[in-house]
mmCIF file of the C-alpha atoms, coordinates in Angstrom:
data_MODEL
# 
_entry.id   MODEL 
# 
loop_
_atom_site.group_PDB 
_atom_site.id 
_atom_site.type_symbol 
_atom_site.label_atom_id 
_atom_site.label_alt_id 
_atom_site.label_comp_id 
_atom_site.label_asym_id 
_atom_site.label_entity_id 
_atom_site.label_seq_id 
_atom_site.pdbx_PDB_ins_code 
_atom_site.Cartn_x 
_atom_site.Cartn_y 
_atom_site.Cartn_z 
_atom_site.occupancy 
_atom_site.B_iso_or_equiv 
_atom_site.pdbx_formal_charge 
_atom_site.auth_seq_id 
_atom_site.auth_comp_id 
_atom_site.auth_asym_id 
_atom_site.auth_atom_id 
_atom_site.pdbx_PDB_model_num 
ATOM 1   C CA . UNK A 1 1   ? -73.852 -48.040 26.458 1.00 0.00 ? 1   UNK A CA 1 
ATOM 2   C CA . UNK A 1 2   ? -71.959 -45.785 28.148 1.00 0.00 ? 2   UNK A CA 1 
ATOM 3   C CA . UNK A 1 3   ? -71.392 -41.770 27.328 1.00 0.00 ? 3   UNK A CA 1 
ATOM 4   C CA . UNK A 1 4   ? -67.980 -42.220 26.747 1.00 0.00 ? 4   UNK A CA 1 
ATOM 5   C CA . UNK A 1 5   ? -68.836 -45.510 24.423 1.00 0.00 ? 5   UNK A CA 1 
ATOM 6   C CA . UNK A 1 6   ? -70.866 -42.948 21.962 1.00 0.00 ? 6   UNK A CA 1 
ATOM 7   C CA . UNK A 1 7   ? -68.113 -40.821 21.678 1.00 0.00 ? 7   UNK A CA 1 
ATOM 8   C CA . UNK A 1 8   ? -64.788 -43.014 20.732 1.00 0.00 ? 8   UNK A CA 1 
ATOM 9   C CA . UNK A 1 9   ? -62.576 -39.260 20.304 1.00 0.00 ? 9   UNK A CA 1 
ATOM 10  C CA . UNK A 1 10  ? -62.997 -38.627 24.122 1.00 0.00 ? 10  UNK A CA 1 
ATOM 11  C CA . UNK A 1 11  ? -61.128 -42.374 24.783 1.00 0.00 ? 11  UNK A CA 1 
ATOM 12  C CA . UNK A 1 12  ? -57.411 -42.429 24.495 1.00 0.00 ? 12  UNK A CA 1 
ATOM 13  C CA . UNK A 1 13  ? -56.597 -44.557 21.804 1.00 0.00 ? 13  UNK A CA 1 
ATOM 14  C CA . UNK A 1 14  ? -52.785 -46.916 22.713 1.00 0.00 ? 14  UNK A CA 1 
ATOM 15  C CA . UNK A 1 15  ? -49.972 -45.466 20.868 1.00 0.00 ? 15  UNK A CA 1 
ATOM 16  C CA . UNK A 1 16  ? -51.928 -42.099 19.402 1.00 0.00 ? 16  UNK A CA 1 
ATOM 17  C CA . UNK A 1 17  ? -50.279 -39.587 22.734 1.00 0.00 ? 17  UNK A CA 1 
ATOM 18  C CA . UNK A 1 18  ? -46.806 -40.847 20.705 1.00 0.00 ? 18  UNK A CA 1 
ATOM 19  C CA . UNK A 1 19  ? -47.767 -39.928 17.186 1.00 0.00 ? 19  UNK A CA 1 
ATOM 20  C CA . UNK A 1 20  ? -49.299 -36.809 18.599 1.00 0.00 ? 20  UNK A CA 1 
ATOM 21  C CA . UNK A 1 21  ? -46.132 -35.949 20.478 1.00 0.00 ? 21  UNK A CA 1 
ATOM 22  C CA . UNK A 1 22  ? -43.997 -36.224 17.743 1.00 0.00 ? 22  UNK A CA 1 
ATOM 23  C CA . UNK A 1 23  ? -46.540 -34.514 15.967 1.00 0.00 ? 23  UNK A CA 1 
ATOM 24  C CA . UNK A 1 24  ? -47.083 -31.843 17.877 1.00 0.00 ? 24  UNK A CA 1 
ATOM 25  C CA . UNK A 1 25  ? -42.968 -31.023 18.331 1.00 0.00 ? 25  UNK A CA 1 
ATOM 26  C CA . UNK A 1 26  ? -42.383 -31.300 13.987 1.00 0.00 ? 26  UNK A CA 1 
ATOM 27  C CA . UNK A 1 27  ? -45.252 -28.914 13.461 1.00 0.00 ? 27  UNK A CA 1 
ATOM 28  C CA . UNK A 1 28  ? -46.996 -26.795 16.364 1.00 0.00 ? 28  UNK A CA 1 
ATOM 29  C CA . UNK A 1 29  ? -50.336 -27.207 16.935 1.00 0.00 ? 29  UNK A CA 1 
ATOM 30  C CA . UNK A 1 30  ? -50.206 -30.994 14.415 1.00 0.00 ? 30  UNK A CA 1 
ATOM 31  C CA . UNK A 1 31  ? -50.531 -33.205 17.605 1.00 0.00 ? 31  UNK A CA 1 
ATOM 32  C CA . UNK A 1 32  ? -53.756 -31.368 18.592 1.00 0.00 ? 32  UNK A CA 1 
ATOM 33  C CA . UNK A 1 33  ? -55.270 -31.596 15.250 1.00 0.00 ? 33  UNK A CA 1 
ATOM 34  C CA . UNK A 1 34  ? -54.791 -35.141 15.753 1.00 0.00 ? 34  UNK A CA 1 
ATOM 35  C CA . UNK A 1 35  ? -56.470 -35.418 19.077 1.00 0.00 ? 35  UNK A CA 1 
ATOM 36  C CA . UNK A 1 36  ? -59.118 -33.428 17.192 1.00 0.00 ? 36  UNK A CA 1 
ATOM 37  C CA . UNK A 1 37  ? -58.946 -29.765 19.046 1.00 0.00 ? 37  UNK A CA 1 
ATOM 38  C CA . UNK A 1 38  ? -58.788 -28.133 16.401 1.00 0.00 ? 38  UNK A CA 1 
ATOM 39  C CA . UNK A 1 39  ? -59.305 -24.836 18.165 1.00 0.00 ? 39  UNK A CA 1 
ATOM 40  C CA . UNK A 1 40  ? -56.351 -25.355 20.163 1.00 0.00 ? 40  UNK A CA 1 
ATOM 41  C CA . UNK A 1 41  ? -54.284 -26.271 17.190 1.00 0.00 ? 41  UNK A CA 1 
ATOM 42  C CA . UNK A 1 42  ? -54.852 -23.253 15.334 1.00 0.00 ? 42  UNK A CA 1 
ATOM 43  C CA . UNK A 1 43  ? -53.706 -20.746 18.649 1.00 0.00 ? 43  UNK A CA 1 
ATOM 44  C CA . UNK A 1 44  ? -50.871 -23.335 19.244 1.00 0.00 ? 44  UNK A CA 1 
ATOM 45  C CA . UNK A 1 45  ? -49.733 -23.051 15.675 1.00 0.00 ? 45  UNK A CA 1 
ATOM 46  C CA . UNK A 1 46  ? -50.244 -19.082 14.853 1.00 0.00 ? 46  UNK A CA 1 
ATOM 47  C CA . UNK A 1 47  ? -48.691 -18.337 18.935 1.00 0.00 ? 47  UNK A CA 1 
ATOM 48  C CA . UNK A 1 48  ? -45.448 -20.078 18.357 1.00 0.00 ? 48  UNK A CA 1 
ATOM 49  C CA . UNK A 1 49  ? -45.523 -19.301 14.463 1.00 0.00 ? 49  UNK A CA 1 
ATOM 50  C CA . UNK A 1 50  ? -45.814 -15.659 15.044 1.00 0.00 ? 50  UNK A CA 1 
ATOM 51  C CA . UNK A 1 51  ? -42.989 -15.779 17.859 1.00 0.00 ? 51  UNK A CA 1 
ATOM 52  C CA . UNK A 1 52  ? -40.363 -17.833 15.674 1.00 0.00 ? 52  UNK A CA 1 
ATOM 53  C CA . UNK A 1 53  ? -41.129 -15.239 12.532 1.00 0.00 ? 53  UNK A CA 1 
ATOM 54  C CA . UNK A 1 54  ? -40.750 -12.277 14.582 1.00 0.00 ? 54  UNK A CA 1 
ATOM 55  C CA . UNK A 1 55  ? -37.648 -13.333 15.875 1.00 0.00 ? 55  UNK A CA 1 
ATOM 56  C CA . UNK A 1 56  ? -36.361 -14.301 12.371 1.00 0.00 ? 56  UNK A CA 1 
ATOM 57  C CA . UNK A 1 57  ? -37.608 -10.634 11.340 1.00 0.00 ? 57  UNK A CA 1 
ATOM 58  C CA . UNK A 1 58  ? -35.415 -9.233  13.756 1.00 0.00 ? 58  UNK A CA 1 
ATOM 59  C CA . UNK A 1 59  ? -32.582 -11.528 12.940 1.00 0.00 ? 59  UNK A CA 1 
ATOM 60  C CA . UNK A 1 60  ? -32.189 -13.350 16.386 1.00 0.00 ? 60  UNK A CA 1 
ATOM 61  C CA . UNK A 1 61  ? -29.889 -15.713 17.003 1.00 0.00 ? 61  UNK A CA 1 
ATOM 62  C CA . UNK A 1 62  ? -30.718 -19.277 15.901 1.00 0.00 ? 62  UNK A CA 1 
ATOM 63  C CA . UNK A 1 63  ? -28.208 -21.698 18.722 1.00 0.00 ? 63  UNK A CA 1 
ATOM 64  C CA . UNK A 1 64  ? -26.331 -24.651 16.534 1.00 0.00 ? 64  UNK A CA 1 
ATOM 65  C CA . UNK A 1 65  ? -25.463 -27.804 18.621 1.00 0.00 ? 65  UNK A CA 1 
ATOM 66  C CA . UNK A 1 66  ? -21.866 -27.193 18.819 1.00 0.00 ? 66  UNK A CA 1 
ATOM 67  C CA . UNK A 1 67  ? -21.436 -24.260 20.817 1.00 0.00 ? 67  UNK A CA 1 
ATOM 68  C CA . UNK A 1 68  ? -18.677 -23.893 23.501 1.00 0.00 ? 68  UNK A CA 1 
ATOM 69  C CA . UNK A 1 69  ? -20.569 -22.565 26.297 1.00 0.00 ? 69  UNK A CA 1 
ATOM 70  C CA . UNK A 1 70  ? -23.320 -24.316 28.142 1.00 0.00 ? 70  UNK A CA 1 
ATOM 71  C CA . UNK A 1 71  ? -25.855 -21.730 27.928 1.00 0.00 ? 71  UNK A CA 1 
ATOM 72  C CA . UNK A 1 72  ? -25.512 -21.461 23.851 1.00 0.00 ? 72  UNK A CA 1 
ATOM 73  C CA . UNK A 1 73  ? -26.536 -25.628 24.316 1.00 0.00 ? 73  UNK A CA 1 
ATOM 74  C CA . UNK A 1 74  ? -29.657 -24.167 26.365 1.00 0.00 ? 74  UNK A CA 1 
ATOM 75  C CA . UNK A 1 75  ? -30.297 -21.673 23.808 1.00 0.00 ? 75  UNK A CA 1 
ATOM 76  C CA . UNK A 1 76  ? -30.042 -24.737 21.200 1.00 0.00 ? 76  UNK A CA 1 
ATOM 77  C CA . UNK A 1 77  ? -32.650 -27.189 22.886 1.00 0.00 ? 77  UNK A CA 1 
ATOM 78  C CA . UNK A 1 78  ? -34.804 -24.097 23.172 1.00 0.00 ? 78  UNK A CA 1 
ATOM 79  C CA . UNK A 1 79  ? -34.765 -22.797 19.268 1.00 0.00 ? 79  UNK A CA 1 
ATOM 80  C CA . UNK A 1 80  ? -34.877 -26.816 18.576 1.00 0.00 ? 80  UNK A CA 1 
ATOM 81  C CA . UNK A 1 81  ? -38.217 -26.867 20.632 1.00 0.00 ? 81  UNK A CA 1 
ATOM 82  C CA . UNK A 1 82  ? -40.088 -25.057 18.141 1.00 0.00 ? 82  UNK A CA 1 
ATOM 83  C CA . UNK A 1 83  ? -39.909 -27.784 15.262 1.00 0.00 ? 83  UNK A CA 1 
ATOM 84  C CA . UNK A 1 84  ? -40.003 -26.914 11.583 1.00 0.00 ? 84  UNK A CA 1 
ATOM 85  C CA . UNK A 1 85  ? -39.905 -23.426 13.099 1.00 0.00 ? 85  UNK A CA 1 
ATOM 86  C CA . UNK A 1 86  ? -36.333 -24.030 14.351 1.00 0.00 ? 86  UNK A CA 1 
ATOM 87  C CA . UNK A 1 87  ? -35.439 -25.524 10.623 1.00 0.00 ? 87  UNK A CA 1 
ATOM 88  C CA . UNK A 1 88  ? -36.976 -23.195 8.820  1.00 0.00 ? 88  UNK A CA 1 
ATOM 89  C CA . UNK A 1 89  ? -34.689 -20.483 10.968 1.00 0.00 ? 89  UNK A CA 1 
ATOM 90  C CA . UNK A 1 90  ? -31.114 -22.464 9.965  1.00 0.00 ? 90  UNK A CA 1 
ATOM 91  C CA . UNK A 1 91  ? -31.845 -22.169 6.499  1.00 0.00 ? 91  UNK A CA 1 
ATOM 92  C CA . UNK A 1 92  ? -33.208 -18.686 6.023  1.00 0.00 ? 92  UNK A CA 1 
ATOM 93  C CA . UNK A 1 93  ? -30.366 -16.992 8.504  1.00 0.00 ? 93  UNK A CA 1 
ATOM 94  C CA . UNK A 1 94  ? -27.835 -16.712 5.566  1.00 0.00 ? 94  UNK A CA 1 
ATOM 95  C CA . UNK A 1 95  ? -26.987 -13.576 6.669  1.00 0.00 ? 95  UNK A CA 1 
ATOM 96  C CA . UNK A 1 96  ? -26.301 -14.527 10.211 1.00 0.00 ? 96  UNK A CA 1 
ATOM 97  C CA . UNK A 1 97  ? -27.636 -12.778 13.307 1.00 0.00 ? 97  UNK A CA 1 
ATOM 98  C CA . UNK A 1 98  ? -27.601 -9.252  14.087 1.00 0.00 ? 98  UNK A CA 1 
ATOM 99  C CA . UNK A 1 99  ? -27.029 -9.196  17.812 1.00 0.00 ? 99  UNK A CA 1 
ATOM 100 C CA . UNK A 1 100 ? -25.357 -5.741  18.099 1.00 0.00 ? 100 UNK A CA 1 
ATOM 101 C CA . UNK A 1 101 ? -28.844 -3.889  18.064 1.00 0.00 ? 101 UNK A CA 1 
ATOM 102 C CA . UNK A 1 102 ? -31.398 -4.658  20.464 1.00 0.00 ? 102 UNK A CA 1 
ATOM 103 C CA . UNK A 1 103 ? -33.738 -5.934  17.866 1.00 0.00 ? 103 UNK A CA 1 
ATOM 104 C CA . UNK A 1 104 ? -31.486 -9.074  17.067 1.00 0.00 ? 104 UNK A CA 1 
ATOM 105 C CA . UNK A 1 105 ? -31.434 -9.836  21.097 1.00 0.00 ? 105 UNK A CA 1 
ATOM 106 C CA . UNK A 1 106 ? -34.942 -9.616  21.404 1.00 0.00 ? 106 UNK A CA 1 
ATOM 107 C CA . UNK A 1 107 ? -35.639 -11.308 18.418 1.00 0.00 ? 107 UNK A CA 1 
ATOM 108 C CA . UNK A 1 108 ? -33.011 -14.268 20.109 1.00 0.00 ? 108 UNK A CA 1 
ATOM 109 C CA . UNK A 1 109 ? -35.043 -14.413 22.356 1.00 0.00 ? 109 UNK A CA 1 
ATOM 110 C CA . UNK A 1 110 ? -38.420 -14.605 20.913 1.00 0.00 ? 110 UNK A CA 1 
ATOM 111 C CA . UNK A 1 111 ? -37.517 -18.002 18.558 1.00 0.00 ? 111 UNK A CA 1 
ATOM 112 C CA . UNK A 1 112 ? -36.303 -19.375 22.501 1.00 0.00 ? 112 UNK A CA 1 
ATOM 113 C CA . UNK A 1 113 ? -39.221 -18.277 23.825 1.00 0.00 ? 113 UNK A CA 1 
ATOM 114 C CA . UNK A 1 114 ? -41.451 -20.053 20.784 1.00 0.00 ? 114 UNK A CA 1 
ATOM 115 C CA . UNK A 1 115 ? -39.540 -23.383 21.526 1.00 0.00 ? 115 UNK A CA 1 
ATOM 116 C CA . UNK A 1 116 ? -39.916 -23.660 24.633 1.00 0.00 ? 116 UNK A CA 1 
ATOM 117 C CA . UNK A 1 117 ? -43.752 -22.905 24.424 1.00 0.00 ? 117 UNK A CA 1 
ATOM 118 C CA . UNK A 1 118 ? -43.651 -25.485 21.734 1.00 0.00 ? 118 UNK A CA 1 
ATOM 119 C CA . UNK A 1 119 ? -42.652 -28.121 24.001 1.00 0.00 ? 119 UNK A CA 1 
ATOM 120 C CA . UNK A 1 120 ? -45.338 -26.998 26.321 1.00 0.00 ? 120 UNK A CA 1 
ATOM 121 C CA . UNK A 1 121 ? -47.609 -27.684 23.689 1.00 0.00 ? 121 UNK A CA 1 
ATOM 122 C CA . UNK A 1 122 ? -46.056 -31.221 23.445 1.00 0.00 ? 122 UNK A CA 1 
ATOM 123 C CA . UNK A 1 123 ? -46.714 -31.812 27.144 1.00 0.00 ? 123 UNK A CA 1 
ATOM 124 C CA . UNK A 1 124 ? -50.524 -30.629 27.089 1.00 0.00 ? 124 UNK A CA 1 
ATOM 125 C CA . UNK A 1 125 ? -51.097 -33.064 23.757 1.00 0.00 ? 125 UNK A CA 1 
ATOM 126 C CA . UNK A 1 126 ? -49.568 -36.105 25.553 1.00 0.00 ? 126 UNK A CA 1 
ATOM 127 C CA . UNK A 1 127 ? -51.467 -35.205 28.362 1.00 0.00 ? 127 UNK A CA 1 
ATOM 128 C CA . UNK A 1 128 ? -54.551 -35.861 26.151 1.00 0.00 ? 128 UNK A CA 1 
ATOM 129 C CA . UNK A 1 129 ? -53.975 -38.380 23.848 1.00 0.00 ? 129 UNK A CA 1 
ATOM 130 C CA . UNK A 1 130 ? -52.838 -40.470 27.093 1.00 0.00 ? 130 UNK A CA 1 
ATOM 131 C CA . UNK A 1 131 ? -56.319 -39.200 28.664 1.00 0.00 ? 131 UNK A CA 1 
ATOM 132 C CA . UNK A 1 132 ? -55.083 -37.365 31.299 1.00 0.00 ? 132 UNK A CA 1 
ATOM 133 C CA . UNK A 1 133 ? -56.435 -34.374 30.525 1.00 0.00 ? 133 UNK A CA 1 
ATOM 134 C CA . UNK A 1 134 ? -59.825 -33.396 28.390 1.00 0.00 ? 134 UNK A CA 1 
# 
């Protein structure tokens, strides 16, 4: 018997770097808890949680898909990045953004900045539910 025979989490398991993606997109941090890093999954989680509520605190802008200029679409797939963070966002800003003070840009740019690290989360739990990485 092997080392990695006694320990079945270390193997990647077919089909679990899939659920873990998706996972890890709807809810930061989900895909790791999954793959059973559970420390990663809490700094994943509170990291991109406490970027996508800042920016909501400072009223960023949160991108909608139909947008006339290509770099709104960029800001889209960016704020879309951070999951339920991105939802959560559309149905809280009510009141619409507040862009003329620098608060509202910076906070625009903190919910981008939360999806993309989001989907750098993704990457790193596909990377170990497919076994690539430890």
């Amino acid at each position: 018997m092997t080392e990695a025979d006694a320990n079945p989490i270390e193997q990647p398991v077919p089909g679990i770097a899939l659920v873990a993606v998706a996972a890890a997109w709807l809810v930061p941090g989900l895909g790791h808890l999954i793959l059973r890093r559970w420390g990663r999954a809490m700094i994943f989680f509170f990291c991109v949680g406490a970027l996508a509520v800042t920016g909501l605190l400072l009223r960023g802008n949160v991108f909608s898909l139909h947008s006339a200029d290509a770099f709104d679409f960029l800001g889209y797939l960016a704020d879309l990045g951070s999951g339920m963070f991105f939802f959560i966002a559309k149905a809280v800003e009510r009141t619409g953004p507040d862009v003329s003070r620098a608060a509202g840009d910076y906070g625009t740019r903190f919910l981008a900045a939360a999806g993309v690290i989001n989907v750098l989360c993704v990457f790193d739990a596909y990377e170990i539910g497919c076994g690539i990485k430890n």
